[in-house]
JSON list of C-alpha atoms in Angstrom, two decimals:
[
{"chain": "A", "resi": 733, "resn": "MET", "atom": "CA", "xyz": [11.27, -4.97, 0.54]},
{"chain": "A", "resi": 734, "resn": "LEU", "atom": "CA", "xyz": [8.39, -5.80, 2.89]},
{"chain": "A", "resi": 735, "resn": "ASP", "atom": "CA", "xyz": [8.32, -2.27, 4.25]},
{"chain": "A", "resi": 736, "resn": "HIS", "atom": "CA", "xyz": [8.22, -0.93, 0.70]},
{"chain": "A", "resi": 737, "resn": "VAL", "atom": "CA", "xyz": [5.25, -3.16, -0.19]},
{"chain": "A", "resi": 738, "resn": "ILE", "atom": "CA", "xyz": [3.34, -1.99, 2.89]},
{"chain": "A", "resi": 739, "resn": "GLY", "atom": "CA", "xyz": [3.50, 1.51, 1.49]},
{"chain": "A", "resi": 740, "resn": "PRO", "atom": "CA", "xyz": [4.55, 4.94, 2.67]},
{"chain": "A", "resi": 741, "resn": "PRO", "atom": "CA", "xyz": [2.99, 6.61, 5.72]},
{"chain": "A", "resi": 742, "resn": "GLU", "atom": "CA", "xyz": [0.74, 8.80, 3.54]},
{"chain": "A", "resi": 743, "resn": "SER", "atom": "CA", "xyz": [-0.91, 5.62, 2.23]},
{"chain": "A", "resi": 744, "resn": "HIS", "atom": "CA", "xyz": [-2.13, 5.02, 5.78]},
{"chain": "A", "resi": 745, "resn": "ALA", "atom": "CA", "xyz": [-3.76, 8.46, 6.09]},
{"chain": "A", "resi": 746, "resn": "GLU", "atom": "CA", "xyz": [-7.23, 6.85, 6.09]},
{"chain": "A", "resi": 747, "resn": "LEU", "atom": "CA", "xyz": [-6.40, 5.41, 9.54]},
{"chain": "A", "resi": 748, "resn": "ARG", "atom": "CA", "xyz": [-5.75, 8.79, 11.16]},
{"chain": "A", "resi": 749, "resn": "GLY", "atom": "CA", "xyz": [-8.39, 9.87, 13.69]},
{"chain": "A", "resi": 750, "resn": "LYS", "atom": "CA", "xyz": [-10.60, 6.79, 13.27]},
{"chain": "A", "resi": 751, "resn": "ASP", "atom": "CA", "xyz": [-11.88, 4.63, 16.11]},
{"chain": "A", "resi": 752, "resn": "TRP", "atom": "CA", "xyz": [-10.20, 1.28, 16.81]},
{"chain": "A", "resi": 753, "resn": "ARG", "atom": "CA", "xyz": [-12.84, -0.81, 15.05]},
{"chain": "A", "resi": 754, "resn": "SER", "atom": "CA", "xyz": [-12.68, 1.27, 11.87]},
{"chain": "A", "resi": 755, "resn": "VAL", "atom": "CA", "xyz": [-8.88, 1.13, 11.92]},
{"chain": "A", "resi": 756, "resn": "LEU", "atom": "CA", "xyz": [-8.78, -2.65, 12.38]},
{"chain": "A", "resi": 757, "resn": "THR", "atom": "CA", "xyz": [-11.42, -3.09, 9.66]},
{"chain": "A", "resi": 758, "resn": "LEU", "atom": "CA", "xyz": [-9.52, -0.86, 7.21]},
{"chain": "A", "resi": 759, "resn": "THR", "atom": "CA", "xyz": [-6.25, -2.60, 8.11]},
{"chain": "A", "resi": 760, "resn": "ALA", "atom": "CA", "xyz": [-7.79, -6.05, 7.63]},
{"chain": "A", "resi": 761, "resn": "ARG", "atom": "CA", "xyz": [-9.17, -5.15, 4.20]},
{"chain": "A", "resi": 762, "resn": "SER", "atom": "CA", "xyz": [-5.91, -3.47, 3.20]},
{"chain": "A", "resi": 763, "resn": "THR", "atom": "CA", "xyz": [-3.91, -6.52, 4.30]},
{"chain": "A", "resi": 764, "resn": "TRP", "atom": "CA", "xyz": [-6.28, -8.75, 2.33]},
{"chain": "A", "resi": 765, "resn": "ARG", "atom": "CA", "xyz": [-5.71, -6.68, -0.82]},
{"chain": "A", "resi": 766, "resn": "LEU", "atom": "CA", "xyz": [-1.96, -6.68, -0.16]},
{"chain": "A", "resi": 767, "resn": "TYR", "atom": "CA", "xyz": [-1.89, -10.49, -0.03]},
{"chain": "A", "resi": 768, "resn": "LEU", "atom": "CA", "xyz": [-3.95, -10.76, -3.21]},
{"chain": "A", "resi": 769, "resn": "ALA", "atom": "CA", "xyz": [-1.63, -8.35, -5.01]},
{"chain": "A", "resi": 770, "resn": "HIS", "atom": "CA", "xyz": [1.53, -10.00, -3.64]},
{"chain": "A", "resi": 771, "resn": "PRO", "atom": "CA", "xyz": [0.78, -13.68, -2.82]},
{"chain": "A", "resi": 772, "resn": "TRP", "atom": "CA", "xyz": [4.49, -14.28, -2.21]},
{"chain": "A", "resi": 773, "resn": "LEU", "atom": "CA", "xyz": [4.05, -12.38, 1.08]},
{"chain": "A", "resi": 774, "resn": "LEU", "atom": "CA", "xyz": [2.39, -15.48, 2.51]},
{"chain": "A", "resi": 775, "resn": "GLN", "atom": "CA", "xyz": [5.71, -17.31, 2.13]},
{"chain": "A", "resi": 776, "resn": "VAL", "atom": "CA", "xyz": [7.68, -14.69, 4.04]},
{"chain": "A", "resi": 777, "resn": "ASN", "atom": "CA", "xyz": [8.35, -15.52, 7.67]},
{"chain": "A", "resi": 778, "resn": "GLN", "atom": "CA", "xyz": [7.02, -12.50, 9.50]},
{"chain": "A", "resi": 779, "resn": "ALA", "atom": "CA", "xyz": [7.41, -13.95, 12.98]},
{"chain": "A", "resi": 780, "resn": "ARG", "atom": "CA", "xyz": [9.70, -11.04, 13.75]},
{"chain": "A", "resi": 781, "resn": "PRO", "atom": "CA", "xyz": [8.21, -7.61, 13.09]},
{"chain": "A", "resi": 782, "resn": "ILE", "atom": "CA", "xyz": [9.19, -5.37, 10.23]},
{"chain": "A", "resi": 783, "resn": "LEU", "atom": "CA", "xyz": [10.88, -2.32, 11.70]},
{"chain": "A", "resi": 784, "resn": "GLY", "atom": "CA", "xyz": [10.83, -0.04, 8.67]},
{"chain": "A", "resi": 785, "resn": "PRO", "atom": "CA", "xyz": [9.25, 3.40, 8.80]},
{"chain": "A", "resi": 786, "resn": "ASN", "atom": "CA", "xyz": [6.15, 2.35, 6.84]},
{"chain": "A", "resi": 787, "resn": "ALA", "atom": "CA", "xyz": [5.31, -0.61, 9.06]},
{"chain": "A", "resi": 788, "resn": "LEU", "atom": "CA", "xyz": [6.09, 1.31, 12.24]},
{"chain": "A", "resi": 789, "resn": "GLY", "atom": "CA", "xyz": [3.92, 4.22, 11.07]},
{"chain": "A", "resi": 790, "resn": "ALA", "atom": "CA", "xyz": [0.92, 1.98, 10.40]},
{"chain": "A", "resi": 791, "resn": "PHE", "atom": "CA", "xyz": [1.43, 0.19, 13.72]},
{"chain": "A", "resi": 792, "resn": "ASP", "atom": "CA", "xyz": [1.62, 3.50, 15.57]},
{"chain": "A", "resi": 793, "resn": "LEU", "atom": "CA", "xyz": [-1.61, 4.76, 13.96]},
{"chain": "A", "resi": 794, "resn": "THR", "atom": "CA", "xyz": [-3.34, 1.52, 14.91]},
{"chain": "A", "resi": 795, "resn": "LEU", "atom": "CA", "xyz": [-2.18, 1.84, 18.52]},
{"chain": "A", "resi": 796, "resn": "ALA", "atom": "CA", "xyz": [-3.34, 5.48, 18.57]},
{"chain": "A", "resi": 797, "resn": "SER", "atom": "CA", "xyz": [-6.86, 4.32, 17.72]},
{"chain": "A", "resi": 798, "resn": "MET", "atom": "CA", "xyz": [-6.80, 2.17, 20.86]},
{"chain": "A", "resi": 799, "resn": "GLU", "atom": "CA", "xyz": [-5.50, 4.89, 23.16]},
{"chain": "A", "resi": 800, "resn": "ASP", "atom": "CA", "xyz": [-8.55, 5.32, 25.38]},
{"chain": "A", "resi": 801, "resn": "LEU", "atom": "CA", "xyz": [-9.82, 1.74, 25.55]},
{"chain": "A", "resi": 802, "resn": "GLY", "atom": "CA", "xyz": [-8.35, 0.97, 28.96]},
{"chain": "A", "resi": 803, "resn": "LEU", "atom": "CA", "xyz": [-6.32, -1.92, 27.60]},
{"chain": "A", "resi": 804, "resn": "THR", "atom": "CA", "xyz": [-2.78, -2.87, 28.39]},
{"chain": "A", "resi": 805, "resn": "GLY", "atom": "CA", "xyz": [-0.14, -2.68, 25.69]},
{"chain": "A", "resi": 806, "resn": "ARG", "atom": "CA", "xyz": [-0.13, -6.46, 25.57]},
{"chain": "A", "resi": 807, "resn": "GLU", "atom": "CA", "xyz": [-3.89, -6.57, 24.98]},
{"chain": "A", "resi": 808, "resn": "LYS", "atom": "CA", "xyz": [-3.65, -3.98, 22.20]},
{"chain": "A", "resi": 809, "resn": "VAL", "atom": "CA", "xyz": [-0.98, -6.02, 20.45]},
{"chain": "A", "resi": 810, "resn": "ALA", "atom": "CA", "xyz": [-3.05, -9.19, 20.96]},
{"chain": "A", "resi": 811, "resn": "MET", "atom": "CA", "xyz": [-6.05, -7.52, 19.29]},
{"chain": "A", "resi": 812, "resn": "ILE", "atom": "CA", "xyz": [-3.93, -6.49, 16.31]},
{"chain": "A", "resi": 813, "resn": "LEU", "atom": "CA", "xyz": [-2.45, -9.98, 16.07]},
{"chain": "A", "resi": 814, "resn": "ALA", "atom": "CA", "xyz": [-5.88, -11.64, 16.27]},
{"chain": "A", "resi": 815, "resn": "VAL", "atom": "CA", "xyz": [-7.10, -9.66, 13.28]},
{"chain": "A", "resi": 816, "resn": "ASP", "atom": "CA", "xyz": [-3.82, -10.12, 11.39]},
{"chain": "A", "resi": 817, "resn": "HIS", "atom": "CA", "xyz": [-3.80, -13.88, 11.99]},
{"chain": "A", "resi": 818, "resn": "TYR", "atom": "CA", "xyz": [-7.40, -14.15, 10.83]},
{"chain": "A", "resi": 819, "resn": "VAL", "atom": "CA", "xyz": [-6.76, -12.19, 7.63]},
{"chain": "A", "resi": 820, "resn": "THR", "atom": "CA", "xyz": [-3.55, -14.09, 6.89]},
{"chain": "A", "resi": 821, "resn": "GLY", "atom": "CA", "xyz": [-5.36, -17.43, 7.27]},
{"chain": "A", "resi": 822, "resn": "ALA", "atom": "CA", "xyz": [-8.28, -16.33, 5.11]},
{"chain": "A", "resi": 823, "resn": "ALA", "atom": "CA", "xyz": [-5.93, -14.98, 2.44]},
{"chain": "A", "resi": 824, "resn": "ARG", "atom": "CA", "xyz": [-3.78, -18.11, 2.51]},
{"chain": "A", "resi": 825, "resn": "THR", "atom": "CA", "xyz": [-6.81, -20.35, 1.99]},
{"chain": "A", "resi": 826, "resn": "TYR", "atom": "CA", "xyz": [-8.20, -18.19, -0.81]},
{"chain": "A", "resi": 827, "resn": "ILE", "atom": "CA", "xyz": [-4.88, -17.87, -2.63]},
{"chain": "A", "resi": 828, "resn": "LEU", "atom": "CA", "xyz": [-4.16, -21.59, -2.32]},
{"chain": "A", "resi": 829, "resn": "GLN", "atom": "CA", "xyz": [-7.60, -22.31, -3.79]},
{"chain": "A", "resi": 830, "resn": "GLN", "atom": "CA", "xyz": [-6.74, -20.09, -6.74]},
{"chain": "A", "resi": 831, "resn": "GLU", "atom": "CA", "xyz": [-3.28, -21.58, -7.19]},
{"chain": "A", "resi": 832, "resn": "VAL", "atom": "CA", "xyz": [-4.38, -25.22, -7.11]},
{"chain": "A", "resi": 833, "resn": "CYS", "atom": "CA", "xyz": [-6.22, -24.79, -10.41]},
{"chain": "A", "resi": 834, "resn": "GLN", "atom": "CA", "xyz": [-3.20, -23.20, -12.05]},
{"chain": "A", "resi": 835, "resn": "GLN", "atom": "CA", "xyz": [-0.68, -25.67, -10.65]},
{"chain": "A", "resi": 836, "resn": "SER", "atom": "CA", "xyz": [-2.70, -28.80, -11.38]},
{"chain": "A", "resi": 837, "resn": "ASP", "atom": "CA", "xyz": [-4.22, -27.71, -14.70]},
{"chain": "A", "resi": 838, "resn": "ILE", "atom": "CA", "xyz": [-7.51, -29.06, -13.34]},
{"chain": "A", "resi": 839, "resn": "SER", "atom": "CA", "xyz": [-10.41, -26.65, -12.98]},
{"chain": "A", "resi": 840, "resn": "ASP", "atom": "CA", "xyz": [-12.66, -26.78, -9.95]},
{"chain": "A", "resi": 841, "resn": "GLU", "atom": "CA", "xyz": [-15.46, -28.04, -12.19]},
{"chain": "A", "resi": 842, "resn": "ASP", "atom": "CA", "xyz": [-13.30, -30.91, -13.47]},
{"chain": "A", "resi": 843, "resn": "PHE", "atom": "CA", "xyz": [-12.10, -31.74, -9.97]},
{"chain": "A", "resi": 844, "resn": "TRP", "atom": "CA", "xyz": [-15.63, -31.96, -8.57]},
{"chain": "A", "resi": 845, "resn": "ALA", "atom": "CA", "xyz": [-16.84, -33.90, -11.59]},
{"chain": "A", "resi": 846, "resn": "ALA", "atom": "CA", "xyz": [-14.11, -36.49, -10.90]},
{"chain": "A", "resi": 847, "resn": "GLN", "atom": "CA", "xyz": [-15.20, -36.65, -7.24]},
{"chain": "A", "resi": 848, "resn": "GLU", "atom": "CA", "xyz": [-18.89, -37.11, -8.05]},
{"chain": "A", "resi": 849, "resn": "PRO", "atom": "CA", "xyz": [-18.91, -40.95, -7.93]},
{"chain": "A", "resi": 850, "resn": "VAL", "atom": "CA", "xyz": [-17.22, -40.94, -4.52]},
{"chain": "A", "resi": 851, "resn": "LEU", "atom": "CA", "xyz": [-19.58, -38.30, -3.16]},
{"chain": "A", "resi": 852, "resn": "THR", "atom": "CA", "xyz": [-22.65, -40.00, -4.61]},
{"chain": "A", "resi": 853, "resn": "GLU", "atom": "CA", "xyz": [-21.71, -43.27, -2.90]},
{"chain": "A", "resi": 854, "resn": "ALA", "atom": "CA", "xyz": [-20.85, -41.55, 0.39]},
{"chain": "A", "resi": 855, "resn": "MET", "atom": "CA", "xyz": [-24.08, -39.54, 0.47]},
{"chain": "A", "resi": 856, "resn": "GLY", "atom": "CA", "xyz": [-26.12, -42.57, -0.59]},
{"chain": "A", "resi": 857, "resn": "SER", "atom": "CA", "xyz": [-24.75, -44.54, 2.39]},
{"chain": "A", "resi": 858, "resn": "GLY", "atom": "CA", "xyz": [-26.68, -42.35, 4.84]},
{"chain": "A", "resi": 859, "resn": "GLY", "atom": "CA", "xyz": [-23.54, -42.05, 6.97]},
{"chain": "A", "resi": 860, "resn": "TYR", "atom": "CA", "xyz": [-23.22, -38.30, 6.48]},
{"chain": "A", "resi": 861, "resn": "PRO", "atom": "CA", "xyz": [-26.72, -36.85, 6.97]},
{"chain": "A", "resi": 862, "resn": "GLN", "atom": "CA", "xyz": [-25.62, -33.30, 7.78]},
{"chain": "A", "resi": 863, "resn": "ILE", "atom": "CA", "xyz": [-23.39, -33.08, 4.72]},
{"chain": "A", "resi": 864, "resn": "ALA", "atom": "CA", "xyz": [-26.17, -34.54, 2.57]},
{"chain": "A", "resi": 865, "resn": "LYS", "atom": "CA", "xyz": [-28.51, -31.74, 3.71]},
{"chain": "A", "resi": 866, "resn": "LEU", "atom": "CA", "xyz": [-26.19, -29.01, 2.44]},
{"chain": "A", "resi": 867, "resn": "PRO", "atom": "CA", "xyz": [-27.44, -27.16, -0.63]},
{"chain": "A", "resi": 868, "resn": "GLU", "atom": "CA", "xyz": [-25.27, -27.25, -3.75]},
{"chain": "A", "resi": 869, "resn": "ASP", "atom": "CA", "xyz": [-24.18, -23.64, -3.28]},
{"chain": "A", "resi": 870, "resn": "ALA", "atom": "CA", "xyz": [-22.93, -24.16, 0.29]},
{"chain": "A", "resi": 871, "resn": "PHE", "atom": "CA", "xyz": [-19.30, -24.04, -0.81]},
{"chain": "A", "resi": 872, "resn": "SER", "atom": "CA", "xyz": [-19.66, -21.18, -3.27]},
{"chain": "A", "resi": 873, "resn": "ILE", "atom": "CA", "xyz": [-18.47, -18.59, -0.77]},
{"chain": "A", "resi": 874, "resn": "GLY", "atom": "CA", "xyz": [-16.07, -16.14, -2.38]},
{"chain": "A", "resi": 875, "resn": "GLY", "atom": "CA", "xyz": [-12.83, -15.14, -0.73]},
{"chain": "A", "resi": 876, "resn": "GLU", "atom": "CA", "xyz": [-13.84, -11.62, 0.21]},
{"chain": "A", "resi": 877, "resn": "GLU", "atom": "CA", "xyz": [-17.26, -12.82, 1.40]},
{"chain": "A", "resi": 878, "resn": "ALA", "atom": "CA", "xyz": [-15.54, -15.33, 3.68]},
{"chain": "A", "resi": 879, "resn": "LEU", "atom": "CA", "xyz": [-13.20, -12.63, 4.97]},
{"chain": "A", "resi": 880, "resn": "GLU", "atom": "CA", "xyz": [-16.07, -10.29, 5.83]},
{"chain": "A", "resi": 881, "resn": "PHE", "atom": "CA", "xyz": [-18.17, -13.09, 7.33]},
{"chain": "A", "resi": 882, "resn": "GLY", "atom": "CA", "xyz": [-15.53, -13.82, 9.96]},
{"chain": "A", "resi": 883, "resn": "LEU", "atom": "CA", "xyz": [-14.14, -10.32, 10.43]},
{"chain": "A", "resi": 884, "resn": "GLY", "atom": "CA", "xyz": [-17.39, -8.89, 11.78]},
{"chain": "A", "resi": 885, "resn": "PRO", "atom": "CA", "xyz": [-17.86, -11.48, 14.54]},
{"chain": "A", "resi": 886, "resn": "LEU", "atom": "CA", "xyz": [-14.15, -11.29, 15.44]},
{"chain": "A", "resi": 887, "resn": "LEU", "atom": "CA", "xyz": [-14.42, -7.53, 15.90]},
{"chain": "A", "resi": 888, "resn": "ASP", "atom": "CA", "xyz": [-17.72, -7.99, 17.78]},
{"chain": "A", "resi": 889, "resn": "GLY", "atom": "CA", "xyz": [-15.92, -10.29, 20.21]},
{"chain": "A", "resi": 890, "resn": "LEU", "atom": "CA", "xyz": [-13.10, -7.80, 20.71]},
{"chain": "A", "resi": 891, "resn": "GLU", "atom": "CA", "xyz": [-15.66, -5.06, 21.26]},
{"chain": "A", "resi": 892, "resn": "ALA", "atom": "CA", "xyz": [-17.45, -7.18, 23.88]},
{"chain": "A", "resi": 893, "resn": "MET", "atom": "CA", "xyz": [-14.13, -7.74, 25.66]},
{"chain": "A", "resi": 894, "resn": "ILE", "atom": "CA", "xyz": [-13.45, -3.98, 25.65]},
{"chain": "A", "resi": 895, "resn": "ASP", "atom": "CA", "xyz": [-16.99, -3.28, 26.96]},
{"chain": "A", "resi": 896, "resn": "ARG", "atom": "CA", "xyz": [-16.57, -5.83, 29.77]},
{"chain": "A", "resi": 897, "resn": "ARG", "atom": "CA", "xyz": [-13.25, -4.25, 30.70]},
{"chain": "A", "resi": 898, "resn": "SER", "atom": "CA", "xyz": [-14.84, -0.79, 30.70]},
{"chain": "A", "resi": 899, "resn": "GLN", "atom": "CA", "xyz": [-17.77, -1.91, 32.87]},
{"chain": "A", "resi": 900, "resn": "LYS", "atom": "CA", "xyz": [-15.42, -3.62, 35.29]},
{"chain": "A", "resi": 901, "resn": "SER", "atom": "CA", "xyz": [-13.30, -0.47, 35.49]},
{"chain": "A", "resi": 902, "resn": "ARG", "atom": "CA", "xyz": [-16.35, 1.73, 36.15]},
{"chain": "A", "resi": 903, "resn": "LYS", "atom": "CA", "xyz": [-17.54, -0.61, 38.91]},
{"chain": "A", "resi": 904, "resn": "SER", "atom": "CA", "xyz": [-14.16, -0.58, 40.62]},
{"chain": "A", "resi": 905, "resn": "ARG", "atom": "CA", "xyz": [-14.13, 3.26, 40.61]},
{"chain": "A", "resi": 906, "resn": "THR", "atom": "CA", "xyz": [-17.65, 3.56, 42.06]},
{"chain": "A", "resi": 907, "resn": "PRO", "atom": "CA", "xyz": [-17.48, 4.03, 45.86]},
{"chain": "A", "resi": 908, "resn": "ARG", "atom": "CA", "xyz": [-19.38, 1.43, 47.86]},
{"chain": "A", "resi": 909, "resn": "GLY", "atom": "CA", "xyz": [-22.87, 2.44, 48.80]},
{"chain": "A", "resi": 910, "resn": "SER", "atom": "CA", "xyz": [-23.17, 5.01, 46.03]},
{"chain": "A", "resi": 911, "resn": "ARG", "atom": "CA", "xyz": [-24.94, 4.63, 42.73]},
{"chain": "A", "resi": 912, "resn": "ALA", "atom": "CA", "xyz": [-23.28, 5.34, 39.43]}
]
C-alpha cells in the first residue's frame, strides 16, 4: 500500500537528470504533499525501508543525482534521511495542529482567547521579556512557509559539507610544491 501511494516510476520523471539539490528539494516538497494528502502515513512505522518498485525507483533516481559528489554511500543515504526526517517532522507538526481543532472542537481563536488571562499575567510579570517582545503575528507561520524556511538552510548546510569535501579532495590530489 505504501509503495502504491508513493506512485509509479513515471510520477518521478521530474527527478531525472536534475542536480542533487533540485532532486532533494522536489522530493521534500513531494513528500510534504504526500503527507498532507495521506496524514495516516505519519502513523506508519517506516523504520524499515519500503522495497517496492516505486520506492526503489525514486531512491535510485535520488542516488543518481548524487553520483559525482565524492560522497560515500553512507553519506548519500544520510543526506536523504536528513531531508526526509526534517520533512516528516514539519508535516507531523502541521498536521497535528490541523487535527487538534477538529478533535477538540475548539478553534485556535477560542483556544488563544481562553489562554489570554494566563498570558497577560505572565507577560505582565516581566519574567519573560523576550516572549513579550514578539509581535502578535510571530506564530502565524503557515505549514508550507515553515517547511521552506528550514529546507533552504538544511540544503545549504549539506551543500557546504559537499563543498568542503570537494576542496579537501582537490587539495589531497595536488602534488606538494605545485599550485592548483
